[in-house]
Amino acid sequence: MESKTREITGPIDLEATLETAQTFCWRRTGDEPLEYTTVVDGEGLRVRETDAGVRFETTGLPRQWVESLLGLDDPLDEIHRKLEHDQRAAEAIDRYGGMRVVSDPFFRCLASFIISANNNVDRIYRSVQELSRRIGTEVEGYGHGFPAPDDVVEAGEERLRNIGLGYRAPYVVESARMIAEDEFDAERVQELPYEEAHEEIQRLHGVGPKVGDCVLLFSLNYTEAVPIDTWMQRAIEDHYPELVGSNYEETAENFRRRFGGYAGYAQNYLFHLVRVEEEAAKPYPEI
DNA sequence: AGCCAGGTAAGTC
DNA sequence: GACTTACATGGC
């Protein structure tokens, strides 16, 4: 079946958006032009960067869903205006202005960030891709989608351990079970104000304050959520010492007060900035 | 060999 | 509540 390509206009930096540990379910399938492929809800999606925005082809995803997945439905100009008063945020916007904040499907986002705990980005990618390849369903020409909660429950803890999730395997299975058995409803969480949603999301196994903030920011559209991992903690200590609180919640709240309702975007820019700087500062590996 | 990686759960006090 | 520790796995 031939699917026609359609276009969405609006500035977007696909590499900065899809390869900076917001989402782990896209594969880069082309370099010039940049092209990424994923499967969502049983439908294939391929996206290419253009001068004006992106061109995409899909087996059946609505256009609006594609926009949402890539974060193209957030008012980027307004967000930039609200963050530019800050020197480092302005610098990051200048360099990575087309970086969006994604709205990933709930369960794959949740599972990815449960797996992210005390882990590194490369291995998170590998684990998520392996989960898809081994348990997820393939869409011809687009690869495998991330498995649904009941597929993960059926696969079970041992299978997930064999895939390499280690001690996080039972967390992923238990959270999947809660969702599959309607003990947890993401859509209902989404109706709550941020503070309540942040408490609620932590009912899931393997979800603490940081992973919870990632899911709220990268899936449930809470642009004020500020995930503080080891990188962000260091960045805040180095560049915003006055915002350091005595615990996670306090630091996050200070950061939120400083940057406002789009604090999550500020977090994302700073996270990317410090990681790029760290990469650049790495000594040339000795032989 | 030992430390670190987008932390959390379970156990103490 | 605040503080400590174990935790799978792989790269360096």
Short mmCIF file of C-alpha atoms (C1' of nucleotides) in Angstrom, two decimals, chain B:
data_model
loop_
_atom_site.label_atom_id
_atom_site.label_comp_id
_atom_site.label_asym_id
_atom_site.label_seq_id
_atom_site.Cartn_x
_atom_site.Cartn_y
_atom_site.Cartn_z
"C1'" DA B 1 39.27 -3.32 39.54
"C1'" DG B 2 36.16 0.00 40.61
"C1'" DC B 3 33.18 3.77 39.39
"C1'" DC B 4 29.44 5.61 36.85
"C1'" DA B 5 25.05 5.77 34.27
"C1'" DG B 6 18.35 10.74 32.94
"C1'" DG B 7 17.04 6.60 40.57
"C1'" DT B 8 14.01 3.70 43.18
"C1'" DA B 9 12.48 0.41 46.76
"C1'" DA B 10 13.04 -1.33 51.05
"C1'" DG B 11 15.03 -1.07 55.30
"C1'" DT B 12 16.42 1.65 59.32
"C1'" DC B 13 16.35 5.45 62.87
#
